[in-house]
Amino acid sequence: MSLYALGLNHQTAPLAVRERVVFHVERLREALADLKRGLAREAAILSTCNRTELYVALDEPDAAAQWLARYHRFEPDGLSPYLYTLSREQAVRHVFRVASGLDSMVLGEPQILGQMKEAARAAESAGTLGTLLHKLFQRSFAVAKEVRSTTQLGAASVSMAAAAVRLAARIFPSLKEQRVLFIGAGEMIELCATHFAAQGPARITVANRTLERAEKLAHRVNGRPVELRTLAEHLHEYDIVVSSTASSLPIDLAVPRDIEPEVGELDDVFLYTLEDLGQMVSANLDSRRSAVAQAEAIIDTQVGQFMHWLRTRENVPLIRALRARADDARRDELERALRLLARGEPPTKVLEALSHGLVNKLMHAPTEALHDTVGDEQRALAELLARLYRVQ
């Protein structure tokens, strides 16, 4: 059994594919049980609007990929172009980066950590969270905490959408009390909505010419959809409007601009354009690069420690077998010694025989192995035995 992380995310799969492989909460327990049944020894599923990943302990990762495609009713190779499969150290590094927000659409965003904790709880509830994945999740939570407490990751905006949130925060003491309206449902609005949703505003609304697209985006950011034609009736309800018209805080991300420059001259209106956001992004790039480098260094160290634990754990069966063999020798010699004492043999002589018997039995296997080898193999074995028994 080996550790694997496999799945797809916003970098490898378009929205249309990501939507099809979402695991809904009410069916997650059933899916985990199905994944473990005859396939994985341990399993956990992380499913968000931007990624679906399986964390599994199994022999053959292709079987898990095929299960994922089959479960969501794709053709056998329908998901292959979008999937990544990472094993052992790569898998551990990936999970740590995900928990720390380094692999998110919104770099450094905190929501993913809560989602990973939910994934761990779901797996534990379903009975699919074993020792390996439990350790992996607990360590990833600790890594994320260290990254957030010792670096400035997430503190500086390096995308236009993130900068929009920063500018809004300059006007309002807390975005948690504000109502945000997004007009449109394209890629830029999707990214902006994701950033704003991470701040937990009081209300999110998505207005679009096509209601179906508005519904999809609204569902992902826990908002509500409205048709664009009804905008005039509701515009006054919002504090922040992103994209196409004026309100308490219009932010214009369109090219060409959707909002007339004169809007910025209105009382109580703050208008920011792409040029304003670009200046903020440029100023923050150096800060973010430094924070990411610090975060990656923390993760490197923690990956090394986890892999040491994993290798130690993998040696446990061998250690148990060695101790069992030694204990068998101990019992044999002890029984022989007790029989000699019962016959009246001198205790000193019995103890001497017991000690010699133990030495002979414990040294028989390595001595025989050394005699059975020749050439380079014998030299390598001799060096290893000398190191193990510390005789050189």
C-alpha positions as YAML, in Angstrom:
chain: A
units: angstrom
residues:
- id: 1
  name: MET
  ca: [0.00, 0.00, 0.00]
- id: 2
  name: SER
  ca: [1.24, 3.50, -0.85]
- id: 3
  name: LEU
  ca: [-0.07, 7.03, -0.36]
- id: 4
  name: TYR
  ca: [-1.57, 8.85, -3.36]
- id: 5
  name: ALA
  ca: [-3.27, 12.18, -4.03]
- id: 6
  name: LEU
  ca: [-5.17, 12.31, -7.31]
- id: 7
  name: GLY
  ca: [-7.78, 14.60, -8.76]
- id: 8
  name: LEU
  ca: [-8.33, 17.79, -10.72]
- id: 9
  name: ASN
  ca: [-8.51, 21.49, -9.95]
- id: 10
  name: HIS
  ca: [-9.01, 24.95, -11.44]
- id: 11
  name: GLN
  ca: [-5.61, 24.73, -13.15]
- id: 12
  name: THR
  ca: [-6.17, 21.39, -14.89]
- id: 13
  name: ALA
  ca: [-9.89, 21.27, -15.67]
- id: 14
  name: PRO
  ca: [-12.47, 23.75, -17.00]
- id: 15
  name: LEU
  ca: [-15.49, 24.67, -14.94]
- id: 16
  name: ALA
  ca: [-17.78, 22.37, -16.94]
- id: 17
  name: VAL
  ca: [-15.68, 19.36, -15.94]
- id: 18
  name: ARG
  ca: [-15.18, 20.45, -12.31]
- id: 19
  name: GLU
  ca: [-18.93, 20.78, -11.86]
- id: 20
  name: ARG
  ca: [-19.48, 17.18, -12.93]
- id: 21
  name: VAL
  ca: [-17.07, 15.67, -10.38]
- id: 22
  name: VAL
  ca: [-18.31, 17.46, -7.28]
- id: 23
  name: PHE
  ca: [-19.20, 15.15, -4.38]
- id: 24
  name: HIS
  ca: [-22.24, 16.53, -2.62]
- id: 25
  name: VAL
  ca: [-22.25, 16.36, 1.17]
- id: 26
  name: GLU
  ca: [-25.29, 14.11, 1.39]
- id: 27
  name: ARG
  ca: [-23.62, 11.42, -0.76]
- id: 28
  name: LEU
  ca: [-20.05, 11.73, 0.51]
- id: 29
  name: ARG
  ca: [-20.32, 8.96, 3.11]
- id: 30
  name: GLU
  ca: [-21.69, 6.56, 0.51]
- id: 31
  name: ALA
  ca: [-18.94, 7.50, -1.95]
- id: 32
  name: LEU
  ca: [-16.20, 6.95, 0.64]
- id: 33
  name: ALA
  ca: [-17.57, 3.53, 1.52]
- id: 34
  name: ASP
  ca: [-17.69, 2.61, -2.17]
- id: 35
  name: LEU
  ca: [-14.12, 3.82, -2.72]
- id: 36
  name: LYS
  ca: [-12.81, 1.78, 0.19]
- id: 37
  name: ARG
  ca: [-14.73, -1.36, -0.73]
- id: 38
  name: GLY
  ca: [-12.16, -3.65, -2.33]
- id: 39
  name: LEU
  ca: [-10.04, -0.75, -3.59]
- id: 40
  name: ALA
  ca: [-8.43, 1.45, -0.93]
- id: 41
  name: ARG
  ca: [-7.34, 0.68, 2.60]
- id: 42
  name: GLU
  ca: [-7.86, 4.33, 3.58]
- id: 43
  name: ALA
  ca: [-9.68, 7.11, 1.72]
- id: 44
  name: ALA
  ca: [-10.69, 10.76, 2.03]
- id: 45
  name: ILE
  ca: [-12.34, 13.09, -0.49]
- id: 46
  name: LEU
  ca: [-11.84, 16.84, -0.73]
- id: 47
  name: SER
  ca: [-14.48, 18.40, -2.96]
- id: 48
  name: THR
  ca: [-14.87, 22.17, -3.48]
- id: 49
  name: CYS
  ca: [-15.93, 24.40, -6.35]
- id: 50
  name: ASN
  ca: [-12.31, 24.58, -7.51]
- id: 51
  name: ARG
  ca: [-11.02, 21.04, -6.89]
- id: 52
  name: THR
  ca: [-11.94, 17.43, -6.30]
- id: 53
  name: GLU
  ca: [-9.17, 15.26, -4.87]
- id: 54
  name: LEU
  ca: [-8.91, 11.74, -3.51]
- id: 55
  name: TYR
  ca: [-6.38, 11.00, -0.79]
- id: 56
  name: VAL
  ca: [-5.97, 7.24, -0.68]
- id: 57
  name: ALA
  ca: [-3.77, 4.42, 0.57]
- id: 58
  name: LEU
  ca: [-3.84, 1.70, -2.08]
- id: 59
  name: ASP
  ca: [-1.73, -0.40, -4.42]
- id: 60
  name: GLU
  ca: [-2.80, 0.88, -7.83]
- id: 61
  name: PRO
  ca: [-3.69, 4.57, -8.39]
- id: 62
  name: ASP
  ca: [-5.15, 3.89, -11.85]
- id: 63
  name: ALA
  ca: [-7.93, 1.96, -10.15]
- id: 64
  name: ALA
  ca: [-8.86, 5.05, -8.11]
- id: 65
  name: ALA
  ca: [-8.84, 7.24, -11.23]
- id: 66
  name: GLN
  ca: [-11.11, 4.77, -12.99]
- id: 67
  name: TRP
  ca: [-13.39, 4.70, -9.96]
- id: 68
  name: LEU
  ca: [-13.65, 8.51, -10.01]
- id: 69
  name: ALA
  ca: [-14.60, 8.55, -13.69]
- id: 70
  name: ARG
  ca: [-17.07, 5.70, -13.28]
- id: 71
  name: TYR
  ca: [-18.69, 7.23, -10.19]
- id: 72
  name: HIS
  ca: [-19.42, 10.48, -12.04]
- id: 73
  name: ARG
  ca: [-20.47, 8.66, -15.23]
- id: 74
  name: PHE
  ca: [-17.62, 9.68, -17.48]
- id: 75
  name: GLU
  ca: [-16.32, 7.53, -20.29]
- id: 76
  name: PRO
  ca: [-13.40, 5.32, -19.12]
- id: 77
  name: ASP
  ca: [-10.80, 7.84, -20.35]
- id: 78
  name: GLY
  ca: [-13.04, 10.90, -20.09]
- id: 79
  name: LEU
  ca: [-11.28, 12.36, -17.04]
- id: 80
  name: SER
  ca: [-7.73, 11.34, -17.88]
- id: 81
  name: PRO
  ca: [-6.70, 14.62, -19.61]
- id: 82
  name: TYR
  ca: [-7.61, 16.61, -16.49]
- id: 83
  name: LEU
  ca: [-6.27, 14.37, -13.72]
- id: 84
  name: TYR
  ca: [-3.00, 14.52, -11.81]
- id: 85
  name: THR
  ca: [-1.69, 11.64, -9.72]
- id: 86
  name: LEU
  ca: [0.94, 12.22, -7.04]
- id: 87
  name: SER
  ca: [2.55, 9.55, -4.88]
- id: 88
  name: ARG
  ca: [4.28, 9.47, -1.52]
- id: 89
  name: GLU
  ca: [6.49, 12.57, -1.05]
- id: 90
  name: GLN
  ca: [4.85, 14.46, -3.93]
- id: 91
  name: ALA
  ca: [1.42, 13.67, -2.49]
- id: 92
  name: VAL
  ca: [2.43, 14.87, 0.98]
- id: 93
  name: ARG
  ca: [3.85, 18.11, -0.41]
- id: 94
  name: HIS
  ca: [0.70, 18.69, -2.45]
- id: 95
  name: VAL
  ca: [-1.61, 18.21, 0.54]
- id: 96
  name: PHE
  ca: [0.49, 20.58, 2.67]
- id: 97
  name: ARG
  ca: [0.42, 23.22, -0.11]
- id: 98
  name: VAL
  ca: [-3.33, 22.86, -0.53]
- id: 99
  name: ALA
  ca: [-3.95, 23.27, 3.21]
- id: 100
  name: SER
  ca: [-1.70, 26.33, 3.30]
- id: 101
  name: GLY
  ca: [-3.52, 28.04, 0.42]
- id: 102
  name: LEU
  ca: [-0.56, 27.85, -1.97]
- id: 103
  name: ASP
  ca: [-2.53, 25.85, -4.55]
- id: 104
  name: SER
  ca: [-5.76, 27.86, -4.37]
- id: 105
  name: MET
  ca: [-7.30, 30.08, -7.03]
- id: 106
  name: VAL
  ca: [-7.10, 32.78, -4.35]
- id: 107
  name: LEU
  ca: [-3.50, 32.48, -3.19]
- id: 108
  name: GLY
  ca: [-3.37, 32.18, 0.59]
- id: 109
  name: GLU
  ca: [-7.14, 32.09, 1.08]
- id: 110
  name: PRO
  ca: [-8.23, 30.58, 4.43]
- id: 111
  name: GLN
  ca: [-11.41, 28.76, 3.37]
- id: 112
  name: ILE
  ca: [-9.60, 25.70, 2.03]
- id: 113
  name: LEU
  ca: [-8.29, 24.79, 5.48]
- id: 114
  name: GLY
  ca: [-11.83, 24.54, 6.83]
- id: 115
  name: GLN
  ca: [-12.85, 22.47, 3.82]
- id: 116
  name: MET
  ca: [-9.97, 20.07, 4.43]
- id: 117
  name: LYS
  ca: [-11.02, 19.70, 8.07]
- id: 118
  name: GLU
  ca: [-14.52, 18.83, 6.87]
- id: 119
  name: ALA
  ca: [-13.05, 16.23, 4.51]
- id: 120
  name: ALA
  ca: [-11.16, 14.65, 7.41]
- id: 121
  name: ARG
  ca: [-14.27, 14.60, 9.60]
- id: 122
  name: ALA
  ca: [-16.31, 13.02, 6.81]
- id: 123
  name: ALA
  ca: [-13.73, 10.29, 6.28]
- id: 124
  name: GLU
  ca: [-13.54, 9.60, 10.00]
- id: 125
  name: SER
  ca: [-17.32, 9.39, 10.22]
- id: 126
  name: ALA
  ca: [-17.42, 6.99, 7.25]
- id: 127
  name: GLY
  ca: [-14.75, 4.78, 8.83]
- id: 128
  name: THR
  ca: [-12.22, 5.34, 6.01]
- id: 129
  name: LEU
  ca: [-9.70, 7.48, 7.90]
- id: 130
  name: GLY
  ca: [-6.89, 5.21, 9.07]
- id: 131
  name: THR
  ca: [-3.59, 5.94, 10.80]
- id: 132
  name: LEU
  ca: [-1.84, 7.20, 7.66]
- id: 133
  name: LEU
  ca: [-4.46, 9.70, 6.51]
- id: 134
  name: HIS
  ca: [-5.18, 10.80, 10.07]
- id: 135
  name: LYS
  ca: [-1.50, 11.68, 10.48]
- id: 136
  name: LEU
  ca: [-1.43, 13.36, 7.06]
- id: 137
  name: PHE
  ca: [-4.41, 15.60, 7.84]
- id: 138
  name: GLN
  ca: [-3.24, 16.51, 11.34]
- id: 139
  name: ARG
  ca: [0.20, 17.41, 10.04]
- id: 140
  name: SER
  ca: [-1.27, 19.44, 7.15]
- id: 141
  name: PHE
  ca: [-3.36, 21.47, 9.61]
- id: 142
  name: ALA
  ca: [-0.26, 22.17, 11.70]
- id: 143
  name: VAL
  ca: [1.71, 23.18, 8.60]
- id: 144
  name: ALA
  ca: [-1.06, 25.55, 7.48]
- id: 145
  name: LYS
  ca: [-1.14, 27.13, 10.93]
- id: 146
  name: GLU
  ca: [2.63, 27.66, 10.89]
- id: 147
  name: VAL
  ca: [2.54, 29.16, 7.39]
- id: 148
  name: ARG
  ca: [-0.26, 31.58, 8.32]
- id: 149
  name: SER
  ca: [1.31, 32.61, 11.63]
- id: 150
  name: THR
  ca: [4.90, 33.08, 10.43]
- id: 151
  name: THR
  ca: [4.50, 34.49, 6.89]
- id: 152
  name: GLN
  ca: [2.55, 37.24, 5.20]
- id: 153
  name: LEU
  ca: [0.94, 34.85, 2.72]
- id: 154
  name: GLY
  ca: [-2.46, 36.22, 1.84]
- id: 155
  name: ALA
  ca: [-1.71, 39.65, 3.28]
- id: 156
  name: ALA
  ca: [-0.81, 41.23, -0.06]
- id: 157
  name: SER
  ca: [-2.96, 41.17, -3.21]
- id: 158
  name: VAL
  ca: [-1.29, 39.98, -6.39]
- id: 159
  name: SER
  ca: [-4.30, 39.59, -8.67]
- id: 160
  name: MET
  ca: [-6.79, 42.15, -9.91]
- id: 161
  name: ALA
  ca: [-9.63, 40.37, -8.13]
- id: 162
  name: ALA
  ca: [-7.79, 40.19, -4.82]
- id: 163
  name: ALA
  ca: [-6.82, 43.84, -5.14]
- id: 164
  name: ALA
  ca: [-10.51, 44.70, -5.56]
- id: 165
  name: VAL
  ca: [-11.18, 43.16, -2.15]
- id: 166
  name: ARG
  ca: [-8.31, 45.16, -0.64]
- id: 167
  name: LEU
  ca: [-9.61, 48.40, -2.05]
- id: 168
  name: ALA
  ca: [-13.10, 47.67, -0.76]
- id: 169
  name: ALA
  ca: [-11.64, 47.01, 2.68]
- id: 170
  name: ARG
  ca: [-10.16, 50.52, 2.65]
- id: 171
  name: ILE
  ca: [-13.64, 51.97, 2.52]
- id: 172
  name: PHE
  ca: [-15.55, 49.63, 4.83]
- id: 173
  name: PRO
  ca: [-14.30, 48.62, 8.30]
- id: 174
  name: SER
  ca: [-15.58, 45.08, 7.74]
- id: 175
  name: LEU
  ca: [-16.74, 43.37, 4.56]
- id: 176
  name: LYS
  ca: [-18.78, 40.95, 6.68]
- id: 177
  name: GLU
  ca: [-21.49, 43.59, 7.00]
- id: 178
  name: GLN
  ca: [-21.59, 44.57, 3.33]
- id: 179
  name: ARG
  ca: [-23.83, 43.46, 0.47]
- id: 180
  name: VAL
  ca: [-21.99, 42.71, -2.75]
- id: 181
  name: LEU
  ca: [-23.42, 42.59, -6.27]
- id: 182
  name: PHE
  ca: [-21.59, 41.00, -9.19]
- id: 183
  name: ILE
  ca: [-22.77, 41.80, -12.67]
- id: 184
  name: GLY
  ca: [-21.82, 39.15, -15.19]
- id: 185
  name: ALA
  ca: [-20.71, 35.53, -14.75]
- id: 186
  name: GLY
  ca: [-17.50, 35.30, -16.75]
- id: 187
  name: GLU
  ca: [-14.01, 34.32, -15.64]
- id: 188
  name: MET
  ca: [-13.12, 37.66, -14.04]
- id: 189
  name: ILE
  ca: [-16.38, 37.83, -12.10]
- id: 190
  name: GLU
  ca: [-15.94, 34.21, -10.99]
- id: 191
  name: LEU
  ca: [-12.50, 35.04, -9.61]
- id: 192
  name: CYS
  ca: [-13.73, 38.24, -7.94]
- id: 193
  name: ALA
  ca: [-16.68, 36.45, -6.41]
- id: 194
  name: THR
  ca: [-14.37, 33.78, -4.99]
- id: 195
  name: HIS
  ca: [-12.18, 36.44, -3.36]
- id: 196
  name: PHE
  ca: [-15.10, 38.37, -1.90]
- id: 197
  name: ALA
  ca: [-16.84, 35.18, -0.70]
- id: 198
  name: ALA
  ca: [-13.72, 34.31, 1.31]
- id: 199
  name: GLN
  ca: [-14.39, 37.47, 3.38]
- id: 200
  name: GLY
  ca: [-17.89, 36.29, 4.36]
- id: 201
  name: PRO
  ca: [-19.97, 39.33, 3.27]
- id: 202
  name: ALA
  ca: [-23.54, 39.70, 4.50]
- id: 203
  name: ARG
  ca: [-25.00, 39.03, 1.05]
- id: 204
  name: ILE
  ca: [-23.72, 38.05, -2.38]
- id: 205
  name: THR
  ca: [-25.84, 38.43, -5.50]
- id: 206
  name: VAL
  ca: [-24.95, 37.55, -9.09]
- id: 207
  name: ALA
  ca: [-26.77, 39.32, -11.89]
- id: 208
  name: ASN
  ca: [-26.42, 38.04, -15.42]
- id: 209
  name: ARG
  ca: [-28.27, 38.20, -18.70]
- id: 210
  name: THR
  ca: [-28.57, 34.41, -18.62]
- id: 211
  name: LEU
  ca: [-30.08, 33.32, -15.32]
- id: 212
  name: GLU
  ca: [-28.71, 29.78, -15.58]
- id: 213
  name: ARG
  ca: [-25.09, 31.01, -15.53]
- id: 214
  name: ALA
  ca: [-25.90, 33.33, -12.65]
- id: 215
  name: GLU
  ca: [-27.36, 30.39, -10.71]
- id: 216
  name: LYS
  ca: [-24.23, 28.27, -11.17]
- id: 217
  name: LEU
  ca: [-21.87, 30.97, -9.94]
- id: 218
  name: ALA
  ca: [-24.20, 31.98, -7.10]
- id: 219
  name: HIS
  ca: [-24.36, 28.39, -5.90]
- id: 220
  name: ARG
  ca: [-20.56, 28.17, -5.72]
- id: 221
  name: VAL
  ca: [-20.19, 31.34, -3.63]
- id: 222
  name: ASN
  ca: [-23.28, 30.82, -1.46]
- id: 223
  name: GLY
  ca: [-25.09, 33.72, -3.10]
- id: 224
  name: ARG
  ca: [-28.33, 34.28, -4.94]
- id: 225
  name: PRO
  ca: [-28.93, 34.85, -8.67]
- id: 226
  name: VAL
  ca: [-31.01, 37.56, -10.34]
- id: 227
  name: GLU
  ca: [-31.72, 38.41, -13.95]
- id: 228
  name: LEU
  ca: [-29.90, 41.42, -15.33]
- id: 229
  name: ARG
  ca: [-33.17, 43.03, -16.44]
- id: 230
  name: THR
  ca: [-34.25, 43.39, -12.79]
- id: 231
  name: LEU
  ca: [-31.07, 45.23, -11.81]
- id: 232
  name: ALA
  ca: [-32.65, 48.68, -11.57]
- id: 233
  name: GLU
  ca: [-35.06, 47.44, -8.94]
- id: 234
  name: HIS
  ca: [-32.33, 46.15, -6.62]
- id: 235
  name: LEU
  ca: [-29.24, 48.27, -7.26]
- id: 236
  name: HIS
  ca: [-29.86, 50.51, -4.26]
- id: 237
  name: GLU
  ca: [-29.65, 47.50, -1.90]
- id: 238
  name: TYR
  ca: [-25.91, 46.96, -2.42]
- id: 239
  name: ASP
  ca: [-22.83, 48.55, -0.94]
- id: 240
  name: ILE
  ca: [-20.32, 47.12, -3.42]
- id: 241
  name: VAL
  ca: [-20.94, 46.60, -7.12]
- id: 242
  name: VAL
  ca: [-18.34, 44.90, -9.24]
- id: 243
  name: SER
  ca: [-18.25, 45.45, -12.98]
- id: 244
  name: SER
  ca: [-20.88, 47.53, -14.69]
- id: 245
  name: THR
  ca: [-22.65, 50.31, -12.87]
- id: 246
  name: ALA
  ca: [-22.45, 52.76, -10.00]
- id: 247
  name: SER
  ca: [-23.37, 52.17, -6.38]
- id: 248
  name: SER
  ca: [-21.76, 52.82, -3.01]
- id: 249
  name: LEU
  ca: [-18.51, 51.31, -4.29]
- id: 250
  name: PRO
  ca: [-18.33, 50.51, -8.00]
- id: 251
  name: ILE
  ca: [-15.23, 48.59, -9.11]
- id: 252
  name: ASP
  ca: [-14.80, 48.53, -12.86]
- id: 253
  name: LEU
  ca: [-12.87, 45.51, -14.15]
- id: 254
  name: ALA
  ca: [-14.01, 45.69, -17.74]
- id: 255
  name: VAL
  ca: [-12.06, 46.65, -20.87]
- id: 256
  name: PRO
  ca: [-13.26, 48.90, -22.35]
- id: 257
  name: ARG
  ca: [-14.60, 50.50, -19.17]
- id: 258
  name: ASP
  ca: [-18.26, 49.89, -18.40]
- id: 259
  name: ILE
  ca: [-18.60, 52.83, -16.00]
- id: 260
  name: GLU
  ca: [-18.34, 56.44, -17.04]
- id: 261
  name: PRO
  ca: [-15.41, 58.25, -15.34]
- id: 262
  name: GLU
  ca: [-17.84, 60.98, -14.18]
- id: 263
  name: VAL
  ca: [-19.34, 58.46, -11.75]
- id: 264
  name: GLY
  ca: [-16.31, 58.96, -9.55]
- id: 265
  name: GLU
  ca: [-17.33, 62.60, -9.03]
- id: 266
  name: LEU
  ca: [-20.58, 61.61, -7.30]
- id: 267
  name: ASP
  ca: [-20.88, 62.03, -3.54]
- id: 268
  name: ASP
  ca: [-20.27, 58.85, -1.49]
- id: 269
  name: VAL
  ca: [-19.07, 56.95, -4.56]
- id: 270
  name: PHE
  ca: [-15.56, 55.54, -4.87]
- id: 271
  name: LEU
  ca: [-14.66, 54.38, -8.36]
- id: 272
  name: TYR
  ca: [-11.69, 52.12, -9.03]
- id: 273
  name: THR
  ca: [-10.61, 50.93, -12.46]
- id: 274
  name: LEU
  ca: [-8.12, 48.36, -13.75]
- id: 275
  name: GLU
  ca: [-5.41, 51.02, -13.67]
- id: 276
  name: ASP
  ca: [-5.95, 51.59, -9.94]
- id: 277
  name: LEU
  ca: [-5.91, 47.87, -9.22]
- id: 278
  name: GLY
  ca: [-2.80, 47.36, -11.33]
- id: 279
  name: GLN
  ca: [-0.85, 49.84, -9.23]
- id: 280
  name: MET
  ca: [-1.76, 47.95, -6.05]
- id: 281
  name: VAL
  ca: [-0.83, 44.59, -7.57]
- id: 282
  name: SER
  ca: [2.55, 45.86, -8.71]
- id: 283
  name: ALA
  ca: [3.36, 47.19, -5.24]
- id: 284
  name: ASN
  ca: [2.49, 43.88, -3.59]
- id: 285
  name: LEU
  ca: [4.29, 41.43, -5.87]
- id: 286
  name: ASP
  ca: [7.63, 41.54, -4.02]
- id: 287
  name: SER
  ca: [5.93, 41.05, -0.65]
- id: 288
  name: ARG
  ca: [3.98, 38.03, -1.89]
- id: 289
  name: ARG
  ca: [7.03, 36.42, -3.53]
- id: 290
  name: SER
  ca: [8.88, 36.62, -0.23]
- id: 291
  name: ALA
  ca: [5.92, 35.13, 1.67]
- id: 292
  name: VAL
  ca: [5.53, 32.26, -0.82]
- id: 293
  name: ALA
  ca: [9.24, 31.45, -0.57]
- id: 294
  name: GLN
  ca: [9.00, 31.35, 3.22]
- id: 295
  name: ALA
  ca: [5.91, 29.13, 3.05]
- id: 296
  name: GLU
  ca: [7.59, 26.71, 0.64]
- id: 297
  name: ALA
  ca: [10.61, 26.46, 2.96]
- id: 298
  name: ILE
  ca: [8.34, 25.57, 5.89]
- id: 299
  name: ILE
  ca: [6.61, 22.95, 3.78]
- id: 300
  name: ASP
  ca: [9.93, 21.45, 2.63]
- id: 301
  name: THR
  ca: [10.95, 20.91, 6.25]
- id: 302
  name: GLN
  ca: [7.60, 19.45, 7.23]
- id: 303
  name: VAL
  ca: [7.52, 17.10, 4.23]
- id: 304
  name: GLY
  ca: [10.91, 15.74, 5.28]
- id: 305
  name: GLN
  ca: [9.66, 15.10, 8.80]
- id: 306
  name: PHE
  ca: [6.50, 13.39, 7.59]
- id: 307
  name: MET
  ca: [8.43, 11.14, 5.21]
- id: 308
  name: HIS
  ca: [10.74, 10.15, 8.07]
- id: 309
  name: TRP
  ca: [7.67, 9.16, 10.10]
- id: 310
  name: LEU
  ca: [6.27, 7.28, 7.12]
- id: 311
  name: ARG
  ca: [9.48, 5.32, 6.53]
- id: 312
  name: THR
  ca: [9.68, 4.49, 10.23]
- id: 313
  name: ARG
  ca: [6.08, 3.30, 10.16]
- id: 314
  name: GLU
  ca: [6.78, 1.12, 7.13]
- id: 315
  name: ASN
  ca: [9.58, -0.61, 9.08]
- id: 316
  name: VAL
  ca: [7.27, -1.52, 11.96]
- id: 317
  name: PRO
  ca: [6.33, -4.99, 10.56]
- id: 318
  name: LEU
  ca: [10.03, -5.86, 10.10]
- id: 319
  name: ILE
  ca: [10.88, -4.67, 13.60]
- id: 320
  name: ARG
  ca: [8.04, -6.74, 15.03]
- id: 321
  name: ALA
  ca: [9.21, -9.82, 13.13]
- id: 322
  name: LEU
  ca: [12.79, -9.37, 14.37]
- id: 323
  name: ARG
  ca: [11.65, -8.97, 17.95]
- id: 324
  name: ALA
  ca: [9.39, -12.02, 17.64]
- id: 325
  name: ARG
  ca: [12.31, -14.10, 16.34]
- id: 326
  name: ALA
  ca: [14.52, -12.94, 19.23]
- id: 327
  name: ASP
  ca: [11.76, -13.64, 21.72]
- id: 328
  name: ASP
  ca: [11.36, -17.20, 20.36]
- id: 329
  name: ALA
  ca: [15.08, -17.74, 20.97]
- id: 330
  name: ARG
  ca: [14.76, -16.33, 24.48]
- id: 331
  name: ARG
  ca: [11.85, -18.65, 25.35]
- id: 332
  name: ASP
  ca: [13.65, -21.72, 23.97]
- id: 333
  name: GLU
  ca: [16.77, -21.05, 26.01]
- id: 334
  name: LEU
  ca: [14.77, -20.17, 29.13]
- id: 335
  name: GLU
  ca: [12.82, -23.46, 28.95]
- id: 336
  name: ARG
  ca: [16.08, -25.37, 28.49]
- id: 337
  name: ALA
  ca: [17.62, -23.60, 31.47]
- id: 338
  name: LEU
  ca: [14.61, -24.36, 33.68]
- id: 339
  name: ARG
  ca: [14.83, -28.05, 32.77]
- id: 340
  name: LEU
  ca: [18.53, -28.13, 33.70]
- id: 341
  name: LEU
  ca: [17.85, -26.44, 37.03]
- id: 342
  name: ALA
  ca: [15.05, -28.93, 37.74]
- id: 343
  name: ARG
  ca: [17.58, -31.75, 37.26]
- id: 344
  name: GLY
  ca: [19.87, -30.18, 39.83]
- id: 345
  name: GLU
  ca: [22.49, -28.65, 37.53]
- id: 346
  name: PRO
  ca: [24.52, -25.84, 39.18]
- id: 347
  name: PRO
  ca: [22.88, -22.41, 38.57]
- id: 348
  name: THR
  ca: [26.16, -20.89, 37.40]
- id: 349
  name: LYS
  ca: [26.61, -23.57, 34.77]
- id: 350
  name: VAL
  ca: [22.96, -23.19, 33.64]
- id: 351
  name: LEU
  ca: [23.27, -19.40, 33.27]
- id: 352
  name: GLU
  ca: [26.49, -19.81, 31.31]
- id: 353
  name: ALA
  ca: [24.77, -22.28, 28.93]
- id: 354
  name: LEU
  ca: [21.75, -19.98, 28.59]
- id: 355
  name: SER
  ca: [23.88, -16.99, 27.62]
- id: 356
  name: HIS
  ca: [25.89, -19.01, 25.08]
- id: 357
  name: GLY
  ca: [22.69, -20.44, 23.61]
- id: 358
  name: LEU
  ca: [21.18, -16.97, 23.16]
- id: 359
  name: VAL
  ca: [24.32, -15.65, 21.48]
- id: 360
  name: ASN
  ca: [24.46, -18.60, 19.09]
- id: 361
  name: LYS
  ca: [20.80, -18.33, 18.08]
- id: 362
  name: LEU
  ca: [20.84, -14.54, 17.65]
- id: 363
  name: MET
  ca: [24.05, -14.60, 15.60]
- id: 364
  name: HIS
  ca: [23.19, -17.63, 13.47]
- id: 365
  name: ALA
  ca: [21.14, -15.81, 10.79]
- id: 366
  name: PRO
  ca: [23.58, -12.89, 10.08]
- id: 367
  name: THR
  ca: [26.61, -15.22, 10.19]
- id: 368
  name: GLU
  ca: [24.99, -17.67, 7.77]
- id: 369
  name: ALA
  ca: [23.96, -14.85, 5.44]
- id: 370
  name: LEU
  ca: [27.55, -13.56, 5.39]
- id: 371
  name: HIS
  ca: [28.90, -17.02, 4.55]
- id: 372
  name: ASP
  ca: [26.38, -17.48, 1.73]
- id: 373
  name: THR
  ca: [27.46, -14.35, -0.17]
- id: 374
  name: VAL
  ca: [30.56, -13.60, -2.23]
- id: 375
  name: GLY
  ca: [32.30, -10.65, -3.87]
- id: 376
  name: ASP
  ca: [30.73, -7.19, -3.78]
- id: 377
  name: GLU
  ca: [27.57, -8.51, -2.17]
- id: 378
  name: GLN
  ca: [29.57, -10.01, 0.70]
- id: 379
  name: ARG
  ca: [31.54, -6.80, 1.19]
- id: 380
  name: ALA
  ca: [28.35, -4.73, 1.25]
- id: 381
  name: LEU
  ca: [26.73, -7.10, 3.73]
- id: 382
  name: ALA
  ca: [29.85, -7.11, 5.91]
- id: 383
  name: GLU
  ca: [29.82, -3.29, 6.02]
- id: 384
  name: LEU
  ca: [26.13, -3.29, 6.90]
- id: 385
  name: LEU
  ca: [26.57, -5.86, 9.67]
- id: 386
  name: ALA
  ca: [29.52, -3.93, 11.08]
- id: 387
  name: ARG
  ca: [27.38, -0.79, 11.11]
- id: 388
  name: LEU
  ca: [24.39, -2.57, 12.68]
- id: 389
  name: TYR
  ca: [26.44, -4.20, 15.43]
- id: 390
  name: ARG
  ca: [28.80, -1.21, 15.79]
- id: 391
  name: VAL
  ca: [31.95, -3.31, 15.62]
- id: 392
  name: GLN
  ca: [33.99, -0.87, 13.52]
...
